[in-house]
XYZ file of C-alpha atoms in Angstrom:
687
model
C 0.000 0.000 0.000
C 1.014 3.599 -0.485
C 0.346 5.148 2.939
C -1.777 8.274 3.126
C 0.725 9.807 5.553
C 4.492 9.279 5.556
C 5.939 6.977 8.186
C 7.260 8.606 11.341
C 11.034 8.732 11.708
C 13.270 9.059 14.725
C 14.796 12.472 15.334
C 18.408 13.185 16.238
C 17.847 12.958 20.009
C 16.012 9.639 19.677
C 18.728 8.224 17.417
C 21.313 9.268 19.989
C 19.460 7.123 22.546
C 19.400 4.145 20.144
C 23.163 4.465 19.669
C 23.661 4.657 23.437
C 21.537 1.529 23.939
C 23.221 -0.683 21.359
C 26.656 0.531 22.461
C 25.892 -0.976 25.856
C 25.173 -4.382 24.351
C 27.978 -4.838 21.814
C 30.647 -2.267 22.608
C 34.349 -2.039 21.928
C 36.079 -3.731 24.858
C 38.986 -1.693 26.206
C 41.533 -1.710 28.995
C 41.314 -4.469 31.563
C 37.998 -5.736 30.137
C 39.741 -6.454 26.835
C 42.761 -8.072 28.489
C 40.528 -10.295 30.634
C 38.465 -11.300 27.594
C 41.577 -12.387 25.698
C 43.118 -14.193 28.677
C 39.953 -16.059 29.662
C 39.215 -17.317 26.134
C 42.721 -17.925 24.821
C 43.788 -21.331 23.554
C 47.353 -20.165 23.030
C 46.996 -19.539 19.294
C 44.021 -17.208 18.944
C 44.995 -14.157 20.984
C 45.230 -11.845 17.986
C 41.787 -12.869 16.690
C 40.279 -12.537 20.180
C 41.740 -9.070 20.614
C 40.349 -7.879 17.288
C 36.937 -9.376 18.095
C 36.904 -7.812 21.533
C 37.697 -4.390 20.089
C 34.939 -4.656 17.451
C 31.756 -2.909 18.554
C 28.481 -2.109 16.870
C 29.301 1.624 16.890
C 32.918 1.508 15.748
C 31.956 -0.910 12.973
C 29.468 1.663 11.676
C 26.399 -0.501 12.301
C 24.414 1.496 14.875
C 22.527 3.309 12.125
C 21.571 -0.080 10.650
C 19.564 -0.672 13.827
C 17.818 2.651 13.248
C 17.088 1.582 9.673
C 15.494 -1.646 10.941
C 13.320 0.311 13.355
C 12.135 2.446 10.440
C 10.833 -0.689 8.675
C 8.350 -1.348 11.483
C 4.670 -0.345 11.303
C 4.075 3.364 12.001
C 2.473 2.774 15.389
C 5.453 0.642 16.515
C 7.909 3.333 15.411
C 5.897 5.867 17.414
C 5.760 3.553 20.423
C 9.507 2.941 20.422
C 10.133 6.569 19.570
C 8.244 7.617 22.692
C 10.506 5.429 24.849
C 13.598 6.883 23.163
C 12.203 10.411 23.630
C 11.638 9.773 27.329
C 15.191 8.428 27.706
C 16.589 11.543 26.039
C 15.441 13.551 29.067
C 16.671 13.573 32.656
C 13.252 13.106 34.210
C 12.394 10.325 31.747
C 15.566 8.403 32.503
C 14.837 8.808 36.188
C 11.381 7.286 35.653
C 12.571 4.353 33.547
C 16.066 3.856 34.920
C 16.257 5.404 38.362
C 18.977 7.918 37.462
C 18.456 11.652 36.941
C 20.392 12.198 33.703
C 19.900 11.935 29.990
C 20.457 8.280 29.080
C 23.180 8.932 26.448
C 25.168 10.978 28.994
C 25.443 8.069 31.435
C 28.530 5.903 31.606
C 28.382 2.551 29.851
C 28.288 0.804 33.212
C 25.293 2.879 34.319
C 23.470 2.209 31.061
C 24.204 -1.501 31.409
C 22.677 -1.613 34.882
C 19.520 0.073 33.594
C 19.288 -2.413 30.714
C 19.661 -5.347 33.129
C 16.921 -3.898 35.312
C 14.588 -3.834 32.292
C 15.491 -7.423 31.379
C 14.583 -8.585 34.889
C 11.623 -6.276 35.413
C 8.285 -7.500 36.706
C 6.743 -5.407 33.917
C 6.404 -7.586 30.810
C 6.576 -4.631 28.411
C 9.965 -3.605 29.763
C 11.270 -7.168 29.417
C 9.961 -7.375 25.854
C 11.472 -3.969 25.035
C 14.873 -5.007 26.379
C 14.761 -8.281 24.466
C 13.735 -6.521 21.245
C 16.623 -4.043 21.471
C 19.072 -6.859 22.200
C 17.849 -8.880 19.232
C 17.975 -5.884 16.906
C 21.545 -5.107 17.943
C 22.765 -8.714 17.947
C 21.242 -9.713 14.616
C 22.450 -6.506 12.987
C 26.010 -7.051 14.197
C 26.390 -10.796 13.780
C 24.790 -11.095 10.338
C 27.250 -8.674 8.781
C 30.298 -10.068 6.921
C 32.784 -8.847 9.518
C 36.113 -10.642 9.230
C 37.121 -9.668 12.774
C 34.066 -11.535 14.066
C 34.241 -14.536 11.753
C 37.923 -15.276 12.437
C 37.367 -15.296 16.176
C 34.237 -17.466 16.240
C 35.418 -19.791 13.443
C 32.632 -19.026 10.984
C 33.444 -19.168 7.251
C 31.046 -16.395 6.207
C 29.320 -17.147 2.918
C 29.213 -20.809 1.881
C 32.798 -21.772 0.949
C 31.426 -23.595 -2.113
C 29.710 -20.488 -3.474
C 31.911 -20.382 -6.595
C 32.447 -24.124 -6.911
C 31.335 -26.440 -9.688
C 28.052 -26.925 -7.846
C 27.234 -23.455 -9.130
C 29.327 -22.960 -12.256
C 28.369 -26.260 -13.924
C 24.624 -25.530 -13.860
C 22.062 -23.483 -15.715
C 19.034 -22.099 -13.957
C 15.553 -20.995 -15.018
C 15.364 -17.416 -16.240
C 12.350 -15.164 -15.920
C 11.188 -11.996 -17.634
C 8.893 -9.599 -15.815
C 6.339 -7.132 -17.082
C 7.357 -3.544 -16.317
C 4.761 -0.858 -15.639
C 5.382 2.425 -17.527
C 5.000 5.816 -15.780
C 1.482 6.288 -17.156
C 0.337 2.954 -15.680
C -0.794 -0.255 -17.329
C -3.959 -2.236 -17.966
C -3.762 -5.959 -18.702
C -6.163 -8.808 -19.314
C -5.707 -12.499 -18.466
C -7.862 -15.523 -17.814
C -6.383 -15.956 -14.340
C -4.377 -13.623 -12.115
C -2.494 -15.176 -9.198
C -1.266 -13.056 -6.295
C 1.825 -14.706 -4.850
C 4.550 -16.990 -6.195
C 5.163 -19.380 -3.304
C 4.031 -22.964 -2.768
C 0.386 -22.056 -3.408
C 0.779 -19.584 -6.252
C 3.463 -21.583 -8.045
C 1.374 -24.758 -8.180
C -1.735 -22.864 -9.299
C 0.233 -21.130 -12.053
C 1.614 -24.400 -13.386
C -1.635 -26.329 -13.249
C -3.857 -23.645 -14.755
C -1.423 -22.638 -17.497
C -1.084 -26.307 -18.455
C -4.878 -26.362 -18.743
C -4.668 -23.663 -21.410
C -5.380 -20.611 -19.257
C -3.642 -17.309 -19.855
C -2.034 -16.813 -16.441
C -0.357 -13.828 -14.779
C 1.558 -14.279 -11.509
C 2.070 -11.115 -9.446
C 4.715 -11.090 -6.708
C 5.334 -8.151 -4.358
C 8.885 -9.373 -3.706
C 11.886 -9.306 -6.026
C 13.463 -12.090 -8.049
C 17.109 -12.753 -7.263
C 18.825 -15.040 -9.736
C 21.228 -17.672 -8.383
C 24.180 -15.491 -9.402
C 22.814 -12.682 -7.207
C 22.571 -14.810 -4.065
C 25.601 -13.829 -1.974
C 24.811 -16.304 0.848
C 25.801 -13.553 3.267
C 23.450 -13.585 6.249
C 22.597 -9.872 6.151
C 21.888 -9.925 2.406
C 19.693 -13.000 2.631
C 17.615 -11.652 5.505
C 17.204 -8.196 3.971
C 16.403 -9.325 0.434
C 14.501 -12.578 0.812
C 12.366 -12.219 3.941
C 9.221 -10.290 4.741
C 10.140 -6.840 6.079
C 13.833 -7.725 5.972
C 13.259 -10.382 8.677
C 12.219 -7.608 11.114
C 8.677 -8.888 11.630
C 6.965 -9.602 14.923
C 3.632 -9.773 16.673
C 2.184 -6.411 17.652
C 3.284 -6.796 21.261
C 6.817 -7.637 20.119
C 6.772 -10.938 21.983
C 7.077 -13.300 19.002
C 9.555 -12.915 16.156
C 8.131 -14.089 12.829
C 10.082 -15.182 9.742
C 8.267 -15.336 6.397
C 9.507 -15.488 2.820
C 9.185 -12.227 0.896
C 10.773 -12.905 -2.483
C 10.178 -14.629 -5.822
C 9.160 -18.161 -4.878
C 7.940 -17.056 -1.440
C 8.827 -19.329 1.443
C 9.973 -22.099 -0.915
C 13.035 -19.983 -1.767
C 14.257 -19.762 1.820
C 12.904 -22.813 3.631
C 15.053 -25.668 4.859
C 13.870 -28.421 2.472
C 11.722 -30.200 5.082
C 8.919 -31.958 3.171
C 6.683 -33.794 5.613
C 3.271 -35.140 4.684
C 0.291 -33.993 6.734
C -0.104 -36.529 9.589
C -3.102 -38.768 9.109
C -4.593 -37.810 12.470
C -4.677 -34.192 11.244
C -6.237 -35.309 7.945
C -8.927 -37.075 9.954
C -9.431 -33.986 12.098
C -9.993 -31.867 8.990
C -12.313 -34.463 7.453
C -14.441 -34.443 10.607
C -14.846 -30.698 10.143
C -16.764 -31.314 6.925
C -13.797 -31.701 4.571
C -13.783 -35.384 3.498
C -11.344 -34.655 0.670
C -8.439 -34.897 3.120
C -8.978 -38.599 3.820
C -9.740 -39.414 0.187
C -7.491 -41.080 -2.398
C -7.816 -37.860 -4.418
C -5.915 -35.867 -1.795
C -3.220 -38.529 -1.579
C -2.951 -38.244 -5.362
C -2.283 -34.512 -4.911
C 0.478 -35.285 -2.418
C 1.973 -37.880 -4.756
C 1.994 -35.424 -7.654
C 3.979 -32.920 -5.611
C 6.366 -35.565 -4.288
C 7.118 -36.669 -7.838
C 7.601 -33.166 -9.270
C 9.904 -32.007 -6.474
C 11.735 -35.316 -6.106
C 10.900 -35.486 -2.405
C 12.747 -38.331 -0.708
C 14.773 -39.313 2.337
C 16.843 -41.892 0.470
C 19.846 -39.599 -0.019
C 19.970 -37.959 3.404
C 23.309 -37.458 5.083
C 22.766 -36.373 8.665
C 25.135 -33.665 9.821
C 26.691 -33.814 13.283
C 23.816 -32.040 15.036
C 21.096 -34.199 13.493
C 23.162 -37.303 14.257
C 23.359 -36.281 17.903
C 19.586 -35.747 18.011
C 19.130 -39.294 16.731
C 21.716 -40.684 19.144
C 20.196 -38.945 22.162
C 16.747 -40.240 21.203
C 18.099 -43.761 20.685
C 19.563 -43.834 24.171
C 16.250 -42.685 25.633
C 14.075 -44.913 23.455
C 12.355 -41.909 21.884
C 10.788 -42.432 18.422
C 12.518 -40.721 15.499
C 11.902 -40.104 11.806
C 13.935 -38.962 8.860
C 12.673 -35.756 7.235
C 12.332 -36.076 3.442
C 13.746 -33.219 1.371
C 12.549 -31.537 -1.832
C 15.912 -31.896 -3.527
C 15.094 -33.734 -6.733
C 16.026 -37.112 -5.292
C 19.636 -36.051 -4.728
C 21.843 -35.596 -1.680
C 21.838 -31.965 -0.618
C 24.285 -30.469 1.862
C 23.561 -26.759 1.906
C 23.489 -25.204 5.339
C 23.061 -21.770 3.757
C 19.695 -22.580 2.099
C 17.908 -20.129 4.362
C 19.601 -17.396 2.340
C 18.529 -18.910 -0.992
C 19.853 -22.024 -2.730
C 22.572 -20.720 -5.029
C 23.114 -24.219 -6.387
C 19.514 -24.761 -7.491
C 19.377 -28.116 -5.717
C 16.431 -27.236 -3.503
C 13.330 -27.604 -5.654
C 11.354 -24.494 -4.717
C 8.767 -23.027 -7.084
C 11.435 -20.931 -8.809
C 13.123 -24.149 -9.955
C 9.935 -26.121 -10.664
C 6.326 -24.950 -10.860
C 6.994 -21.358 -11.912
C 9.308 -22.699 -14.589
C 6.562 -25.115 -15.708
C 4.134 -22.195 -15.835
C 6.573 -20.150 -17.903
C 6.929 -23.011 -20.381
C 3.139 -23.005 -20.799
C 2.856 -19.296 -21.483
C 2.393 -17.776 -18.028
C 3.631 -14.226 -17.522
C 5.023 -12.594 -14.421
C 5.312 -9.347 -12.482
C 7.667 -8.666 -9.567
C 7.918 -5.754 -7.110
C 4.162 -5.335 -7.521
C 1.828 -4.880 -4.561
C -1.823 -5.809 -5.083
C -4.018 -3.354 -3.206
C -7.402 -4.973 -3.755
C -9.416 -7.471 -5.744
C -11.882 -5.943 -8.182
C -15.420 -7.243 -7.615
C -18.460 -6.677 -9.840
C -21.899 -8.032 -8.994
C -20.492 -10.527 -6.517
C -17.834 -11.852 -8.915
C -14.072 -11.290 -8.962
C -13.048 -9.567 -12.188
C -9.402 -8.665 -11.568
C -7.010 -6.814 -9.289
C -5.485 -3.372 -8.957
C -2.070 -2.600 -7.507
C 1.118 -0.663 -8.009
C 4.687 -1.321 -9.081
C 7.138 1.201 -7.726
C 4.324 3.730 -7.423
C 2.911 3.051 -10.900
C -0.653 1.810 -11.084
C -1.487 -1.498 -12.730
C -4.962 -2.910 -13.347
C -5.433 -6.533 -14.366
C -8.789 -7.808 -15.604
C -9.254 -11.549 -15.150
C -11.957 -14.184 -15.131
C -10.586 -15.705 -11.942
C -8.463 -14.342 -9.117
C -6.291 -16.648 -7.013
C -5.030 -15.166 -3.758
C -1.869 -16.996 -2.683
C -0.101 -14.252 -0.757
C 0.431 -16.279 2.427
C -1.301 -16.327 5.785
C -0.210 -12.793 6.676
C -1.074 -11.000 3.441
C -3.949 -13.045 1.985
C -6.484 -12.074 4.682
C -5.329 -8.456 4.546
C -5.936 -8.376 0.775
C -9.405 -9.878 1.184
C -10.264 -7.349 3.884
C -9.022 -4.430 1.765
C -11.224 -5.781 -1.028
C -14.347 -5.454 1.087
C -15.041 -9.079 2.013
C -17.008 -9.231 5.241
C -16.761 -12.871 6.338
C -15.889 -12.734 10.030
C -13.441 -15.629 9.748
C -11.089 -13.775 7.423
C -7.984 -12.978 9.467
C -8.949 -15.188 12.392
C -7.520 -18.605 13.270
C -3.877 -17.555 12.831
C -1.525 -20.389 13.743
C 2.218 -19.866 14.037
C 3.723 -23.143 15.271
C 5.406 -21.221 18.154
C 9.017 -22.324 18.622
C 11.249 -22.460 21.691
C 14.890 -23.499 21.772
C 17.023 -25.705 23.966
C 20.805 -25.804 23.573
C 23.627 -28.139 24.379
C 27.360 -27.443 24.324
C 29.614 -30.327 23.282
C 33.367 -30.810 23.474
C 33.474 -31.889 19.843
C 33.069 -29.456 16.963
C 29.507 -29.382 15.601
C 29.334 -26.571 12.998
C 25.536 -26.591 12.934
C 25.432 -24.450 9.785
C 27.234 -27.131 7.747
C 25.695 -30.068 5.879
C 22.049 -30.917 5.351
C 19.555 -28.900 7.364
C 16.833 -30.467 9.481
C 17.002 -34.119 8.425
C 15.600 -35.814 11.541
C 12.939 -35.295 14.185
C 11.388 -36.942 17.194
C 7.652 -37.208 17.834
C 8.034 -38.057 21.519
C 6.236 -34.872 22.574
C 3.693 -34.579 19.750
C 0.614 -35.513 21.811
C 0.894 -33.520 25.018
C -2.854 -33.088 25.487
C -3.919 -36.513 24.196
C -5.809 -34.802 21.368
C -3.010 -34.533 18.797
C -1.500 -31.274 20.064
C 2.092 -31.167 21.229
C 5.514 -30.540 19.684
C 8.010 -31.925 17.221
C 11.711 -31.603 18.078
C 14.080 -30.807 15.210
C 17.506 -29.317 14.440
C 17.730 -25.927 12.690
C 20.484 -24.401 10.614
C 22.325 -22.232 13.085
C 24.333 -19.293 11.761
C 25.802 -16.533 13.970
C 22.896 -14.118 13.553
C 20.319 -16.667 14.670
C 22.553 -17.830 17.500
C 22.976 -14.282 18.789
C 19.218 -13.746 18.870
C 18.831 -16.363 21.613
C 21.751 -15.457 23.869
C 21.222 -14.047 27.325
C 23.027 -10.829 28.138
C 24.876 -10.317 31.416
C 27.659 -8.055 30.202
C 29.391 -7.334 26.872
C 32.345 -9.676 27.392
C 30.123 -12.593 28.393
C 27.899 -12.065 25.364
C 30.941 -12.250 23.086
C 32.217 -15.280 25.014
C 28.970 -17.089 24.262
C 29.404 -16.347 20.556
C 32.829 -18.036 20.693
C 31.011 -21.290 21.490
C 29.034 -21.251 18.217
C 30.786 -24.223 16.614
C 30.233 -26.459 19.652
C 26.492 -25.859 20.058
C 23.627 -28.187 19.147
C 20.364 -26.231 19.058
C 17.061 -28.088 19.225
C 13.841 -26.385 18.229
C 10.572 -27.273 19.901
C 7.965 -26.716 17.194
C 4.524 -26.733 18.779
C 1.225 -27.501 17.077
C -0.803 -24.605 18.448
C -4.463 -25.301 19.100
C -5.442 -21.731 19.952
C -4.938 -19.065 17.324
C -4.380 -15.356 16.897
C -5.426 -13.018 14.129
C -4.358 -10.758 11.282
C -5.798 -7.260 11.403
C -5.374 -4.467 8.879
C -3.678 -1.284 10.053
C -4.536 2.288 9.037
C -2.026 1.967 6.195
C -3.835 -1.098 4.845
C -1.030 -3.458 5.782
C -1.370 -6.544 8.010
C -0.691 -6.633 11.733
C -0.003 -9.853 13.636
C -1.917 -10.326 16.886
C -0.938 -13.469 18.730
C -0.490 -14.668 22.293
C 0.565 -18.217 23.121
C -2.251 -19.790 25.143
C -1.840 -21.744 28.350
C -2.766 -24.915 26.474
C -0.007 -24.379 23.914
C 2.531 -23.321 26.537
C 2.111 -26.816 28.013
C 3.132 -28.287 24.631
C 6.243 -26.122 24.544
C 7.134 -27.018 28.125
C 7.045 -30.743 27.453
C 9.084 -30.251 24.289
C 11.739 -28.220 26.101
C 12.051 -30.835 28.848
C 12.378 -33.666 26.309
C 14.951 -31.632 24.354
C 17.120 -31.113 27.428
C 16.983 -34.852 28.158
C 17.988 -35.631 24.565
C 20.960 -33.262 24.719
C 22.197 -34.752 27.995
C 21.791 -38.292 26.643
C 23.731 -37.295 23.503
C 26.702 -36.173 25.589
C 26.290 -32.417 26.078
C 28.547 -30.907 28.726
C 26.245 -27.958 29.372
C 22.562 -27.428 28.528
C 20.373 -24.347 28.712
C 17.141 -22.716 27.617
C 16.361 -19.106 26.700
C 14.419 -18.528 29.929
C 15.589 -15.298 31.534
C 15.727 -16.623 35.125
C 17.232 -20.073 34.527
C 21.018 -20.446 34.355
C 22.796 -23.086 32.226
C 23.258 -26.531 33.785
C 26.636 -28.263 33.828
C 26.089 -31.967 33.219
C 27.633 -34.593 35.493
C 28.938 -37.116 32.925
C 28.920 -39.910 35.485
C 25.246 -39.527 36.410
C 23.725 -37.937 33.304
C 19.920 -38.258 33.404
C 20.033 -39.801 36.885
C 21.726 -36.832 38.520
C 19.367 -35.423 41.201
C 20.731 -31.984 40.340
C 19.549 -32.446 36.745
C 16.108 -33.417 37.963
C 16.066 -30.269 40.073
C 17.126 -28.270 37.020
C 14.242 -29.698 34.975
C 11.882 -28.753 37.790
C 13.274 -25.209 37.755
C 12.763 -25.010 33.962
C 9.175 -26.174 34.422
C 8.567 -23.768 37.294
C 9.775 -20.769 35.293
C 7.605 -21.781 32.312
C 8.028 -20.501 28.746
C 5.431 -17.755 28.886
C 5.757 -14.699 26.679
C 8.200 -12.262 28.217
C 10.018 -14.965 30.176
C 11.674 -16.614 27.192
C 12.332 -16.099 23.495
C 9.626 -17.420 21.174
C 9.776 -17.399 17.381
C 7.822 -18.606 14.363
C 8.625 -19.524 10.765
C 5.211 -20.981 9.850
C 1.969 -19.062 9.376
C -1.355 -20.841 8.722
C -5.126 -20.688 8.949
C -6.215 -17.065 8.457
C -8.599 -17.888 5.568
C -9.580 -21.273 6.892
C -11.390 -23.786 4.724
C -14.637 -25.300 5.937
C -18.161 -26.457 5.212
C -19.989 -23.321 6.352
C -19.434 -19.543 6.153
C -20.212 -19.430 9.863
C -16.981 -21.198 10.711
C -14.726 -20.677 7.672
C -13.576 -18.132 5.106
C -13.481 -20.351 2.010
C -15.450 -23.290 0.670
C -14.056 -26.850 0.436
C -13.057 -25.936 -3.142
C -10.965 -22.926 -2.029
C -13.459 -20.393 -3.401
C -14.453 -17.632 -1.001
C -17.965 -17.706 0.423
C -18.387 -13.996 -0.311
C -17.242 -13.637 -3.924
C -17.548 -15.978 -6.888
C -14.382 -16.849 -8.847
C -12.176 -15.568 -6.028
C -10.061 -18.406 -4.634
C -7.469 -18.688 -1.882
C -4.675 -21.229 -2.325
C -1.973 -21.107 0.329
C -1.407 -22.122 3.963
C -4.029 -19.609 5.096
C -6.764 -22.122 4.145
C -5.547 -24.741 6.653
C -8.474 -25.497 9.000
C -6.077 -25.994 11.930
C -2.315 -26.038 12.401
C -0.647 -28.812 10.412
C 1.699 -29.852 13.225
C 4.536 -30.398 10.746
C 6.507 -28.062 8.509
C 3.656 -26.922 6.231
C 5.338 -26.650 2.836
C 4.244 -29.993 1.366
C 0.709 -29.525 2.691
C 0.523 -26.074 1.094
C 1.702 -27.484 -2.221
C -0.682 -30.435 -2.169
C -3.726 -28.495 -0.987
C -3.172 -25.893 -3.704
C -2.798 -28.679 -6.237
C -6.183 -29.999 -5.113
C -7.779 -26.560 -5.463
C -6.397 -26.320 -8.991
C -8.071 -29.645 -9.819
C -11.363 -28.397 -8.351
C -11.199 -25.354 -10.640
C -10.368 -27.397 -13.723
C -13.050 -29.999 -13.006
C -15.707 -27.328 -12.470
C -15.022 -25.923 -15.922
C -15.171 -29.218 -17.793
C -18.374 -29.728 -19.785
C -20.773 -32.196 -18.221
C -20.818 -35.584 -19.924
C -24.131 -36.686 -21.437
């Protein structure tokens, strides 16, 4: 949307406060602090690298303004909210109120500022805790995603994938796309079908409907980056390929949300996990009036996707972290599964896939369905935001949007909304649809982390990502709601986002442990949902609070994860809970150590409620839920909206409930089914 009023921006005094805040968190270490940091972390050969790392700070590396830039990407009301805090801290009386010291915050010594920050982190006021955590994450991710040699040498991180220029890239050719450009005077187009979104839903719809002879246009608000443009640098990948530059969160700031925002949508940045919808979830959906999900026809949709993407687990090579997950589960008797990958039936070791697959081995829509659509005459637009669906006499007749400020109108016989669970409901609401279920039922698969430090080198960003899981905690409530436990790809930026902060030197010390850490993610199947609302600027806002029911799922998953890490041989384990310190494992006693049992009880007692721990999400589902009645759903069993004829939704927003597994394959297969419904409805009846 083009906002009616320009976004607010921070003024010079507010920016000065931001600089003073982030300088507390990642400063240049000097004097005795620097000498102690080098001495305490030296192995006899790395003193020079440690000294350079210690002296590198977010201000002297010129990155403090990058934090300001990230703040300016937030919704206007969030900028104003943060700006008010910064304004208060720019005054003596305001700093007294929030920090207990009568002085302007930037004028305080670093030690004084640090004590104020710690007081916020430990405050009984949830908003202060969330504010402190948000500032820490902004600073840490900004600093540790940059290609800083002084950081990488010290922590042992190679930077971009070392194979970036290898034969894996140079020996291949990749699909090429041409995009329609809108001239200054605007543009009017006409197609049989216009599809909004190029991810798992939009890509499949484009391929299937263009193969059926339809003139198809795919509109994507993100930008297409060819393989040669993928730098595999963390900062570039996050800024270019993710929604809002990966600076997206719930309105209260409590949950960080990652969503694809580029050509190919989430399929361009996901981690290859291709799990079929569990049958108990298929039965749950069927009982809600959707028998298609337990039919052979739906399995045929799954099979079609599996074949096209070459989904298989036959060529998996577990990296060290996934192997340790399996080993810990084996020792405990926990059930495990391999996670099939959409890699064309080939082995795929690409720990940098979250920043785009430069080698074209991951079979996202850019490599498959969009290419199929192109070969059958489909056309494409990038950098184009669709403002609303055009409706005439209860029927969808096209869309209107803008490309770099230039208006484009597309007339079409059918409109397919496949913009994802954040943007699809917002588009429908902007278009005047009144169904009360649009925007409701948001599911995020809330994620918590548990960590283990091992003596051996792990390098959790190397090798195949997320190749194994355990289902030991998947049925916490006895009704099919619980958590899966998996291994993520773990680069410095992500690692830094989950670290606790006691002082600058300790924070840097924790980063030195990167290559010895096994992170486990607890991915919960949330029963209770949130919502997507539309802000004054027409853009979506995420409203979500983890319910008590779903907190119980996370708690069981965290406990099981800690047990797995100890069984696998971790020397130290910890969570992201603010009041729970790491636990040093007794190798002689392991699980049977009474102290470990007390630690688990402390973890349980402190809970994983919002504000007490770090919670994230990389899956969004359910905001245009499918169902058998407009009273309880936003779209029909065919994917067509109840409100408007020939307006369909085909993405994860139509999930009736959370899938409970990584939703990519379900999004593909459900969209494939909707495409068949459309084609079958248009076939002449047989006499």
